[in-house]
Short mmCIF file of C-alpha atoms in Angstrom, two decimals:
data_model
loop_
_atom_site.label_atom_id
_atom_site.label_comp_id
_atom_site.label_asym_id
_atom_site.label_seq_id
_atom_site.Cartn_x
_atom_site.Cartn_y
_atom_site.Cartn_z
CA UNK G 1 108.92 116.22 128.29
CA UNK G 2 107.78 117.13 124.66
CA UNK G 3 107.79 114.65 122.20
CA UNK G 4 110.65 115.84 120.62
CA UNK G 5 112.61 115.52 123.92
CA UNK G 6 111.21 111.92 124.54
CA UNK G 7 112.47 110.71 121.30
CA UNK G 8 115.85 112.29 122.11
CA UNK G 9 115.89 110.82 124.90
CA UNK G 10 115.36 107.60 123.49
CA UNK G 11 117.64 107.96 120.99
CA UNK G 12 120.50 108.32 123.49
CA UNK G 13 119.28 105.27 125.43
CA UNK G 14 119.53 102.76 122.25
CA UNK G 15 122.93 104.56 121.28
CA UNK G 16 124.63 103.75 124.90
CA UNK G 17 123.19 100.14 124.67
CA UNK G 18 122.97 98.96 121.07
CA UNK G 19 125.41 95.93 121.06
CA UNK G 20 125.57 92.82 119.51
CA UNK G 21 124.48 90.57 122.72
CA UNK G 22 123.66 86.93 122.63
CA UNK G 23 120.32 86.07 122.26
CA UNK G 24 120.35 84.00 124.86
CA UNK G 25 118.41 80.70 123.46
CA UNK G 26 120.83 79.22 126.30
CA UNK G 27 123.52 79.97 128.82
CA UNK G 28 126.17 79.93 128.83
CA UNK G 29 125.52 80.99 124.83
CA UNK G 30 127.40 78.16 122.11
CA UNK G 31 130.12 81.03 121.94
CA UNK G 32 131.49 79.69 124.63
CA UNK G 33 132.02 75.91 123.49
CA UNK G 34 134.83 74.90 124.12
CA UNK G 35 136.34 71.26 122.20
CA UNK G 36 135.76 68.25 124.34
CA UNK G 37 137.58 65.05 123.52
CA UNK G 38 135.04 62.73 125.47
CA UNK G 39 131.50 61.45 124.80
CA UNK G 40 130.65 64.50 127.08
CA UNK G 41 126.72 63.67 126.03
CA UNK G 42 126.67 60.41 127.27
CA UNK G 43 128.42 61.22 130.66
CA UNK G 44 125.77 63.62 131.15
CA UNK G 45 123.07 61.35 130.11
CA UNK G 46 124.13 59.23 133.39
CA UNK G 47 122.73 62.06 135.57
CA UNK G 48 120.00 63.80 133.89
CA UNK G 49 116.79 64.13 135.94
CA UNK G 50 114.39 64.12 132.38
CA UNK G 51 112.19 61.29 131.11
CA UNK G 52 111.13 62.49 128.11
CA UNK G 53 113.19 64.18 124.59
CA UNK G 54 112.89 66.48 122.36
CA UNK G 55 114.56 66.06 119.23
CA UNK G 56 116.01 68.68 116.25
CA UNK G 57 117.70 67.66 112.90
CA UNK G 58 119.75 70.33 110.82
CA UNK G 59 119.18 70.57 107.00
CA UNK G 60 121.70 72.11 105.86
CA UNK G 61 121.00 72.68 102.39
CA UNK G 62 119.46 75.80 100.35
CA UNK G 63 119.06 75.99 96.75
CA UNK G 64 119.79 79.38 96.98
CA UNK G 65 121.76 81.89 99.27
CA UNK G 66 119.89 84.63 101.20
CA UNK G 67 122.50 87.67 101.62
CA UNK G 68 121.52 88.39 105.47
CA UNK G 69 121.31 84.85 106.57
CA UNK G 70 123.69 83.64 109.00
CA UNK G 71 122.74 79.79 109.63
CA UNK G 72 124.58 76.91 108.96
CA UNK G 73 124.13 76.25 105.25
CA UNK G 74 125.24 74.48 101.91
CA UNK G 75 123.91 76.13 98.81
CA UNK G 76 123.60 73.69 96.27
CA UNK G 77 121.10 72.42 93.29
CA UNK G 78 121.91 69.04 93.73
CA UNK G 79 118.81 67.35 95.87
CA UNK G 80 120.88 63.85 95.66
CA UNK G 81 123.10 65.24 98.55
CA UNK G 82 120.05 64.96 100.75
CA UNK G 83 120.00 61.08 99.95
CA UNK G 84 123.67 60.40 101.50
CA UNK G 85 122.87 63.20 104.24
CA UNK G 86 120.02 61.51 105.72
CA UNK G 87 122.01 57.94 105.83
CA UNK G 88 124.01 59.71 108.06
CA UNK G 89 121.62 60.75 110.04
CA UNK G 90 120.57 57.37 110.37
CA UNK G 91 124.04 56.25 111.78
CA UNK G 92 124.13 59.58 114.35
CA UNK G 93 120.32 58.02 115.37
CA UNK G 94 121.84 54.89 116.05
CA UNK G 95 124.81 55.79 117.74
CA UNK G 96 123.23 57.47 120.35
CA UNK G 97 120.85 55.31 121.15
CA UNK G 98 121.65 55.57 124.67
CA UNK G 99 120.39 58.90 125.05
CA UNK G 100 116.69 58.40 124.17
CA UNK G 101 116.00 54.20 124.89
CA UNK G 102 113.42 54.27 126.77
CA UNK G 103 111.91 57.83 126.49
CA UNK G 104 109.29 59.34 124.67
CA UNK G 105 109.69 62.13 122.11
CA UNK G 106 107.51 64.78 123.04
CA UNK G 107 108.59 67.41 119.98
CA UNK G 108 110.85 67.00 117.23
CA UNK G 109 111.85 70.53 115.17
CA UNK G 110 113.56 70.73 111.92
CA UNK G 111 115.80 73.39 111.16
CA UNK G 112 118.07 74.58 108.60
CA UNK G 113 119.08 75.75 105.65
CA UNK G 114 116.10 74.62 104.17
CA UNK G 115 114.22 71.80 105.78
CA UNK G 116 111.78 72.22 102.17
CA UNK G 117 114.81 71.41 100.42
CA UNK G 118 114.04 67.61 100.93
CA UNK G 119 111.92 66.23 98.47
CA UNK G 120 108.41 65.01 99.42
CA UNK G 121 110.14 61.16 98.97
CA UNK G 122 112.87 62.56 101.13
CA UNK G 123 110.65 63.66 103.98
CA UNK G 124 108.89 60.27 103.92
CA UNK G 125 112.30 58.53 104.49
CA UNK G 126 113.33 60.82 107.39
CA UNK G 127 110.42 60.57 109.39
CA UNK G 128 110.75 56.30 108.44
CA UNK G 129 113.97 56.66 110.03
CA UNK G 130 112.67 58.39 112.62
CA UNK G 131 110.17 56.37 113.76
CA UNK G 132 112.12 53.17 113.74
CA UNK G 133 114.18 53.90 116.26
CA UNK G 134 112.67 56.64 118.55
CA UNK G 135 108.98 56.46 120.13
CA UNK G 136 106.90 59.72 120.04
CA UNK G 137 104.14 60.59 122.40
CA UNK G 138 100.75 60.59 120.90
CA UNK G 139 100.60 64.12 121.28
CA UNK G 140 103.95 65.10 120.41
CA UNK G 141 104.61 68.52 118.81
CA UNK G 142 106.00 68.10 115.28
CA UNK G 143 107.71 71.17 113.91
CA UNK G 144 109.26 72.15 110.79
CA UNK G 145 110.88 75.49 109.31
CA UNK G 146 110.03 76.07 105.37
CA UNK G 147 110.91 77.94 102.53
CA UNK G 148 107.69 79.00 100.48
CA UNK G 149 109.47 78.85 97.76
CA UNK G 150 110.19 75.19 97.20
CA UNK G 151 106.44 74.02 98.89
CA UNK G 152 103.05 73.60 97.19
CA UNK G 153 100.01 71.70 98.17
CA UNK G 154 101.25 68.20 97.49
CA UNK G 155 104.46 69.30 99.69
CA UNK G 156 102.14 70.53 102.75
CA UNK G 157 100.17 67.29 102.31
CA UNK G 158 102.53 65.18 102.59
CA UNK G 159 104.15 66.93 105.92
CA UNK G 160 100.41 66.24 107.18
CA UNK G 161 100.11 62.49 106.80
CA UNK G 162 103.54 62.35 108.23
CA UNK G 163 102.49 63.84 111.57
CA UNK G 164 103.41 67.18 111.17
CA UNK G 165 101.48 69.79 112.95
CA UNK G 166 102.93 73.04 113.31
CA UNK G 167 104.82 75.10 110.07
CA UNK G 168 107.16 78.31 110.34
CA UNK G 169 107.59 80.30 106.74
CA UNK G 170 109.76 82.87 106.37
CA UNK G 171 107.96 85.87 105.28
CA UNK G 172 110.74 88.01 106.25
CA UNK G 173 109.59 91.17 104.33
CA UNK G 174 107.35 91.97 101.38
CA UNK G 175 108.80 94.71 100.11
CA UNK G 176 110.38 93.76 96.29
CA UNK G 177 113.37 96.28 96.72
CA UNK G 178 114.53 95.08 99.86
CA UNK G 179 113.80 91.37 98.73
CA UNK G 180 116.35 91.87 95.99
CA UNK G 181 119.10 93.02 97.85
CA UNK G 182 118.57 89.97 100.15
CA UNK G 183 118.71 87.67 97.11
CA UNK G 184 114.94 86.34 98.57
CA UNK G 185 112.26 87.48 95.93
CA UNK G 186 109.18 85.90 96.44
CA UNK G 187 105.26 86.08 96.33
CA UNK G 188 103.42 87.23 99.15
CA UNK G 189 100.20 85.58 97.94
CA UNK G 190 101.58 82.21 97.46
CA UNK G 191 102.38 82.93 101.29
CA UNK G 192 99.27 83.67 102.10
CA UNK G 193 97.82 80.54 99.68
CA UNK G 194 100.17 78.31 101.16
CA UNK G 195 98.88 78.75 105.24
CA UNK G 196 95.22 79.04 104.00
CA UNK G 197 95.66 75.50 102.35
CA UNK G 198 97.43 74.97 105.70
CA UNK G 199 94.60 75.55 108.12
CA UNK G 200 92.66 73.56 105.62
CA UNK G 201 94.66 70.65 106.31
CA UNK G 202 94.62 70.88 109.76
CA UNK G 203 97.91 72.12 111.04
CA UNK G 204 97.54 73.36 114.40
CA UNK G 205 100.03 76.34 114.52
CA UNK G 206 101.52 78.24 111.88
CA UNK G 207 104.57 80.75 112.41
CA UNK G 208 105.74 83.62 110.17
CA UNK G 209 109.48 85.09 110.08
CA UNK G 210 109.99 88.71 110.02
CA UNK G 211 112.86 90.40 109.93
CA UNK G 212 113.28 94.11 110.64
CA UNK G 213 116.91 96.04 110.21
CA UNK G 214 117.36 94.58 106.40
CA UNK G 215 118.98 96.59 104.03
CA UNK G 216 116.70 99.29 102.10
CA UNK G 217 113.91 98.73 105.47
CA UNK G 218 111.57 101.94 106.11
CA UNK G 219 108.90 102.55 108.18
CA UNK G 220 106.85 102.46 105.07
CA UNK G 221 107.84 99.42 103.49
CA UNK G 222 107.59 97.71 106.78
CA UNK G 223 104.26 98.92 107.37
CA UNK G 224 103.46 96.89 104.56
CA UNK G 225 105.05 93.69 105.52
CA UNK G 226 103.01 94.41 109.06
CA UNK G 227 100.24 95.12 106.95
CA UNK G 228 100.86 91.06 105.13
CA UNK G 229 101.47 89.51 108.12
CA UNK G 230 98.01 90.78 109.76
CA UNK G 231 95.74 89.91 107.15
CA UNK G 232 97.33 86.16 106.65
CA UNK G 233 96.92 85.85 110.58
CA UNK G 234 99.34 83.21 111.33
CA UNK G 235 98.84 82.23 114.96
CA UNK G 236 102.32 82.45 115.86
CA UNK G 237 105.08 85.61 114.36
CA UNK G 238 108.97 85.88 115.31
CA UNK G 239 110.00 89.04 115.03
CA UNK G 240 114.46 88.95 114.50
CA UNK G 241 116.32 91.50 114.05
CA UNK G 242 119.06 91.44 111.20
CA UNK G 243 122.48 91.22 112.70
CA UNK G 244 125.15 92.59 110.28
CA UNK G 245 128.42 90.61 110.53
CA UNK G 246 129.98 90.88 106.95
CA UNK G 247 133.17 89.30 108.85
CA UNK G 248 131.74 86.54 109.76
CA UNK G 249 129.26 86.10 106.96
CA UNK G 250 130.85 86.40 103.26
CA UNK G 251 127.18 86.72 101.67
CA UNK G 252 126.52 90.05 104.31
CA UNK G 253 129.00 92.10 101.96
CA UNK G 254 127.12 92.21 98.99
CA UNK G 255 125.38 95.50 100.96
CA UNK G 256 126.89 97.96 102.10
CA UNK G 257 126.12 99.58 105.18
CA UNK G 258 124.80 102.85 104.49
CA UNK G 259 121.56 101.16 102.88
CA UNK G 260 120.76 99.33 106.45
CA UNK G 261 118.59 101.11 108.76
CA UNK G 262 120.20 102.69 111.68
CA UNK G 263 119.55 101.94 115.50
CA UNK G 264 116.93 104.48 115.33
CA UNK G 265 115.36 103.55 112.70
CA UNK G 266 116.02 99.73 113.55
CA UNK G 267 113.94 100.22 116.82
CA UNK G 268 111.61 102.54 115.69
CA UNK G 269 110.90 99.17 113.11
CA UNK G 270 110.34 97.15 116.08
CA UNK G 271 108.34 100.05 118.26
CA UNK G 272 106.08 99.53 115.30
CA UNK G 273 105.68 95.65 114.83
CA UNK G 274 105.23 95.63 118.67
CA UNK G 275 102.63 98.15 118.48
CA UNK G 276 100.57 96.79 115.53
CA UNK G 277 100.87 93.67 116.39
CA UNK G 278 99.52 93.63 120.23
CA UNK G 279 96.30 96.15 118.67
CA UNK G 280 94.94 93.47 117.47
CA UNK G 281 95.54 91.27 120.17
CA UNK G 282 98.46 88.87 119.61
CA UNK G 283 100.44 88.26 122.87
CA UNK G 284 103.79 89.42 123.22
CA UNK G 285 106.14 86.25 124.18
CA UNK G 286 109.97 87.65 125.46
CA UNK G 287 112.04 89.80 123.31
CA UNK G 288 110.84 89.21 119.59
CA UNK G 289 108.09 86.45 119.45
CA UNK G 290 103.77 86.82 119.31
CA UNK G 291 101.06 83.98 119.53
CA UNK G 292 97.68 84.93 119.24
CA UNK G 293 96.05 84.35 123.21
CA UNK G 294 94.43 80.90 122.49
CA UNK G 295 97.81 79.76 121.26
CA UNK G 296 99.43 77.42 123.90
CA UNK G 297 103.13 79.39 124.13
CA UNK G 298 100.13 82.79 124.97
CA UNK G 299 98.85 79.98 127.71
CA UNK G 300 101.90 78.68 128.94
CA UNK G 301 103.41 82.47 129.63
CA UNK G 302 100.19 83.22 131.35
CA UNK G 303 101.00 80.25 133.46
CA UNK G 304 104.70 81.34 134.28
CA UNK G 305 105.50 78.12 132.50
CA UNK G 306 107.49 79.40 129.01
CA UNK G 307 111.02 78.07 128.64
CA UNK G 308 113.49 78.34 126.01
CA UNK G 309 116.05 76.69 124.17
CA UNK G 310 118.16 76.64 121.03
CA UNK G 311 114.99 76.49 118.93
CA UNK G 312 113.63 79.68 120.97
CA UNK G 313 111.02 79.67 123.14
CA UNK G 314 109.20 76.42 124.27
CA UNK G 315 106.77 74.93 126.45
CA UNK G 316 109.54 71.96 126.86
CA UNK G 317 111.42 72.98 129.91
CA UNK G 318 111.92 69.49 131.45
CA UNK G 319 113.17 67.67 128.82
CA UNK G 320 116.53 66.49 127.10
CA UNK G 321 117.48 67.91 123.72
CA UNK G 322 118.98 65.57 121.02
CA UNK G 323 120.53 67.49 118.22
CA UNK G 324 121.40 65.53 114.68
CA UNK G 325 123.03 66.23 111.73
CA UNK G 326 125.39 69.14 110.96
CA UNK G 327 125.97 72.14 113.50
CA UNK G 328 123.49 70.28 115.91
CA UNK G 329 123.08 71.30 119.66
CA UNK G 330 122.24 68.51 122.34
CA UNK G 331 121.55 69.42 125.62
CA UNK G 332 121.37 66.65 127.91
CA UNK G 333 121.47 66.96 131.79
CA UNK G 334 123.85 70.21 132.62
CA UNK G 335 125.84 69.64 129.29
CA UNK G 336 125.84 71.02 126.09
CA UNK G 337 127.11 69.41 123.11
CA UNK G 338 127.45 70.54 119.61
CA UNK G 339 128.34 68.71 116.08
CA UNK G 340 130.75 69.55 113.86
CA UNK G 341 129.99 72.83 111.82
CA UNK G 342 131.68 71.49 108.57
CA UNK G 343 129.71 68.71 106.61
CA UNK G 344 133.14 66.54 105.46
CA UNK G 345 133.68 66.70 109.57
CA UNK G 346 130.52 65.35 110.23
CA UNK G 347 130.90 62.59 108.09
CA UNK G 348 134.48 61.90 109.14
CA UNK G 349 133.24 61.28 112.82
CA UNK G 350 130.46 59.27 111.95
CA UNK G 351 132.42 56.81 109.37
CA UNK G 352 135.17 56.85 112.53
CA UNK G 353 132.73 55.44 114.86
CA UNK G 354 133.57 58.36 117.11
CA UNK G 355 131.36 60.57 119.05
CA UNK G 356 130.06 63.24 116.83
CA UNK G 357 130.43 66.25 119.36
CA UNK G 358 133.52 68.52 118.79
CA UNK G 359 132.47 71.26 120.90
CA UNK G 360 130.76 71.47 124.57
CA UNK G 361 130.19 72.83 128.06
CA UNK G 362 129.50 71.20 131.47
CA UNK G 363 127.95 73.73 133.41
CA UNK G 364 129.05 74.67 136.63
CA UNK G 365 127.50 75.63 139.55
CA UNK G 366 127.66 78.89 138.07
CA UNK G 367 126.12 78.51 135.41
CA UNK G 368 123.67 76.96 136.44
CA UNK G 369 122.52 79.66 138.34
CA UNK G 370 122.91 82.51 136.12
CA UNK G 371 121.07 80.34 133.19
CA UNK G 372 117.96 80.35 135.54
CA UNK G 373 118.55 84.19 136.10
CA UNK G 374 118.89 84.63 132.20
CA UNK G 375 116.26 82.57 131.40
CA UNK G 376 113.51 83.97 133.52
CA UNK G 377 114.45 87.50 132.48
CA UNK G 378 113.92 86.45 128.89
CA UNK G 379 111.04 84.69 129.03
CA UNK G 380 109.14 87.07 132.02
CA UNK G 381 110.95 89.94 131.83
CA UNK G 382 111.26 90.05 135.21
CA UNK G 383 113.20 87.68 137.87
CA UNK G 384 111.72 86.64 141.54
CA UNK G 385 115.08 86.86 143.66
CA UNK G 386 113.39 84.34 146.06
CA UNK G 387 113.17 81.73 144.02
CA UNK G 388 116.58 82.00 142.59
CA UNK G 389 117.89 82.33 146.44
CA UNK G 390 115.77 79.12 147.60
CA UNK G 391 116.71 76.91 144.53
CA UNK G 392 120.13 77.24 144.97
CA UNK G 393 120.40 78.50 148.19
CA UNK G 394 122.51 81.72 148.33
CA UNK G 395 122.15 85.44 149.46
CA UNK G 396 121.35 86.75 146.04
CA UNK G 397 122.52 90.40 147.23
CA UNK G 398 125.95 88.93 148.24
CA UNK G 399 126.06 86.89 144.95
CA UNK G 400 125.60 89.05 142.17
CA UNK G 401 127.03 92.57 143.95
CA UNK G 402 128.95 93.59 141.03
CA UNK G 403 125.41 92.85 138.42
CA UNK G 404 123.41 94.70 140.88
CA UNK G 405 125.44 97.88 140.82
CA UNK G 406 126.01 97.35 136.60
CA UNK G 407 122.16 96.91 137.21
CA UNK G 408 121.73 100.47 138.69
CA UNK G 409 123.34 102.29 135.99
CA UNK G 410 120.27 100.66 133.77
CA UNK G 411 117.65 101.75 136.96
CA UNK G 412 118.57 105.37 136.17
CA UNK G 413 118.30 104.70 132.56
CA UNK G 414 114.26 103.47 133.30
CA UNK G 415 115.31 99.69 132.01
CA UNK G 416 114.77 97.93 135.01
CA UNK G 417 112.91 98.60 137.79
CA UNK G 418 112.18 97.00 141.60
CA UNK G 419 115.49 95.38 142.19
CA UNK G 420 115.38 94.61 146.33
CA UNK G 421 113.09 92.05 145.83
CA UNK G 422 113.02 91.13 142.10
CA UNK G 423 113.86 92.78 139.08
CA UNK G 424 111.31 93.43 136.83
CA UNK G 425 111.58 95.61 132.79
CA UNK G 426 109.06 97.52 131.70
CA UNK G 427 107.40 97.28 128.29
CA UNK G 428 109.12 100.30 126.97
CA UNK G 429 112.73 98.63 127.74
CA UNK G 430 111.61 95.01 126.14
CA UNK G 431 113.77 96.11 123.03
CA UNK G 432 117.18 96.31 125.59
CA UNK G 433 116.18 93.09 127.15
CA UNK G 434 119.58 90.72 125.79
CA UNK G 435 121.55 94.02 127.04
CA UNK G 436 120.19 93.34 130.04
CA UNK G 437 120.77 89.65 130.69
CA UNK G 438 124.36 90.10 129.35
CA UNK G 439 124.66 92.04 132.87
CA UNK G 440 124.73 88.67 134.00
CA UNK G 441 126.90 86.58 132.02
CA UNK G 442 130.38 86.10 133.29
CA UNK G 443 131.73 84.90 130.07
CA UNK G 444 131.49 88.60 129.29
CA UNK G 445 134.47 90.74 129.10
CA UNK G 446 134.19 92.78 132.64
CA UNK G 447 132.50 89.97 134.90
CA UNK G 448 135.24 87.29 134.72
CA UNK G 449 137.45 87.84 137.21
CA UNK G 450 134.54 87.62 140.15
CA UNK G 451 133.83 84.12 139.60
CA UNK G 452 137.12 82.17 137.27
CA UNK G 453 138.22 80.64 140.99
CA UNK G 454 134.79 79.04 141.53
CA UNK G 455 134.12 78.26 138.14
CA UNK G 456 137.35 76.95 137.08
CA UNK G 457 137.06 74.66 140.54
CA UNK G 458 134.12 73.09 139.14
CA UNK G 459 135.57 72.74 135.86
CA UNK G 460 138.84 72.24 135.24
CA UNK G 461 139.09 70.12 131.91
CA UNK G 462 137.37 72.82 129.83
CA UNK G 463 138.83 76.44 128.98
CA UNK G 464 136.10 78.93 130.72
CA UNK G 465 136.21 82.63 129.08
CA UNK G 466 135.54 83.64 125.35
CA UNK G 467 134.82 86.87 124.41
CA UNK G 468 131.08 87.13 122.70
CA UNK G 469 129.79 88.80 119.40
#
């Protein structure tokens, strides 16, 4: 094929299979939460197998709104709503003491919003709290996400002597056009500043956002932002792609769509991040993240030993996940948990003595085995039938007849490959890789009638199906 006719060709492939599919940080995905009227964590917390935690708290709060974002946020100026946010934290920690007596923290990740928009005196009192009533391990990996914006030297100093090791910044992209129209103008040197001052200090793994499909996005500007991110060397880079839901997201309409980059253009972006990036030697982990080779998530993907959760991907497979604060996600045992998405909620259940979760999942049977089937596809890119088959003993042929045959449609298509014995995607097809796990999620429109009896069997108190983004 000529050139011309391979890039045809690929342009027809992303047009049949550009979709908005989960991401797949877990399965079943939080879509399909359903509300639970039970201390569904603590139930599960009964028969959970793990002996050690990790923990995440939600900061909600921004000082200012970034058009494309789509977390869980409060935009506000007023840092005194962090002081009555982080008493109720407190209370959360204490009321669910249950789940983590007696086990060691072994990482704790702050997310957001804006974990920077806590003060340096704010930080200090969260990680107090923190400390009082949970044990880490020694060697525990202590995680935070942070806006350059509100951080300077005294701010990264202070993370330090609180046992912080490991910093994300969101770079996103260094071009000042396409910063404005995200409402996120800032300075690419103070980025760069900010994680030299960081290695300085000692911080053992440092993480830069990108984000590739913003409005105004080119090959050229992003070959700039490549260009930034390569010469600050951070040892870890995500790699997201925008997802444009102006119905769900109120701040996504102040662009319209005919300055965002189409699903050419959108994967030629990522063709090119992939490209640059691995040329100079960072390892490619799953669908969108790179570590440099000496970085332990480069190590434990060598090792077959990468697992991932709502935070991404993780070298924690083994362990229980306590969520607190706003929007948070627990996942102990088989069950998934999540807080209430509205702050006035949040504060309601706590001051109600009431368990904080509105939304949940036990996972069935079912579940259980297509999460293992999900998650080695996105973490390997490929999936050893055998194991799946001796873990939870069925004929994996007989099981998933109607996937395999969906499956085949992508075979022809070059996306998967090898599927009598495992299924394995080639590096070309990396890009379709959620496409390709949604093959296997039966909360999907088109794969729920093959398995309601068996799941709703297993599960009768909580309403199975919802259709997904």
């Amino acid at each position: 094929m000529t050139v011309k006719q391979v890039s045809q060709a690929r342009t027809t492939t992303i047009e049949k299979y550009a979709k908005h599919a989960p991401r797949y940080t877990s399965y079943p995905t939080a879509l399909n939460f359903s509300p639970v009227n039970n201390d569904i964590l603590s139930i599960a917390n009964k028969a959970t197998k793990a002996d050690s935690i990790s923990l995440y708290i939600h900061i909600p709060f921004c000082k200012t709104l970034c058009y494309y974002c789509g977390c869980n946020k409060i935009v506000t100026r007023h840092n005194s709503k962090a002081d009555e946010y982080l008493a109720y934290i407190e209370k959360e920690i204490v009321a669910k003491s249950n789940l983590y007596k007696g086990k060691m923290a072994v990482s704790l990740h702050l997310g957001g919003g804006s974990p920077s928009f806590l003060s340096a005196e704010q930080q200090t009192t969260l990680m107090a709290l923190l400390k009082k009533y949970i044990s880490f391990d020694e060697d525990a990996e202590m995680s935070i996400e942070l806006d350059p914006r509100n951080v300077d030297l005294h701010y990264l100093n202070t993370l330090k002597d609180l046992g912080y090791n490991r910093l994300s910044f969101g770079l996103q992209d260094t071009d000042f056009k396409v910063q404005q129209t995200i409402n996120r103008v800032q300075s690419t040197l103070h980025i760069s500043d900010l994680v030299f001052e960081a290695r300085n200090l000692g911080f053992n793994s440092i993480n830069l956002d990108l984000i590739y499909g913003l409005p105004h996005q080119s090959i050229h500007t992003f070959r700039t932002t490549i260009a930034a991110t390569k010469a600050i060397s951070p040892d870890r880079i995500s790699l997201f792609s925008y997802a444009h839901l102006p119905e769900r997201f109120a701040a996504q309409r102040k662009f319209a769509d005919d300055i965002l980059p189409n699903a050419e253009l959108k994967a030629e972006l990522y063709d090119l991040a992939v490209k640059e990036f691995k040329k100079i030697g960072y390892e490619m982990i799953g669908l969108d993240h790179f570590a440099k080779k000496s970085d332990n998530l480069a190590l434990a993907k060598k090792a077959g030993k990468l697992h991932r959760n709502f935070q991404g991907y993780t070298l924690h497979g083994n362990t229980d996940l306590i969520g607190f604060g706003v929007s948070a996600i627990s996942t102990i045992g088989n069950a998934f948990a999540q807080n209430p998405k509205q702050l006035k909620d949040y504060y309601t259940k706590i001051d109600n003595n009431e368990p904080v979760a509105t939304i949940g999942l036990s996972l069935t049977s079912d579940d259980l085995i297509r999460r293992d089937v999900i998650s080695s596809l996105m973490c390997n890119l490929s999936l050893d039938i055998n194991n799946i088959e001796r873990k939870h003993n069925i004929i994996f042929n007989d099981y998933f007849t109607n996937e395999l045959n969906a499956l085949r449609l992508l075979q022809k298509d070059g996306l998967v490959l090898h599927m009598e014995h495992g299924i394995v995607v080639p590096e070309h097809a990396r890009i379709f890789i959620r496409a390709i796990c949604a093959t296997f999620d039966a909360y999907l429109d088109g794969h729920m009638e093959a398995h309601s009896n068996a799941q709703a069997k297993d599960n009768k108190t909580i309403p199975r199906f919802s259709k997904a983004i």
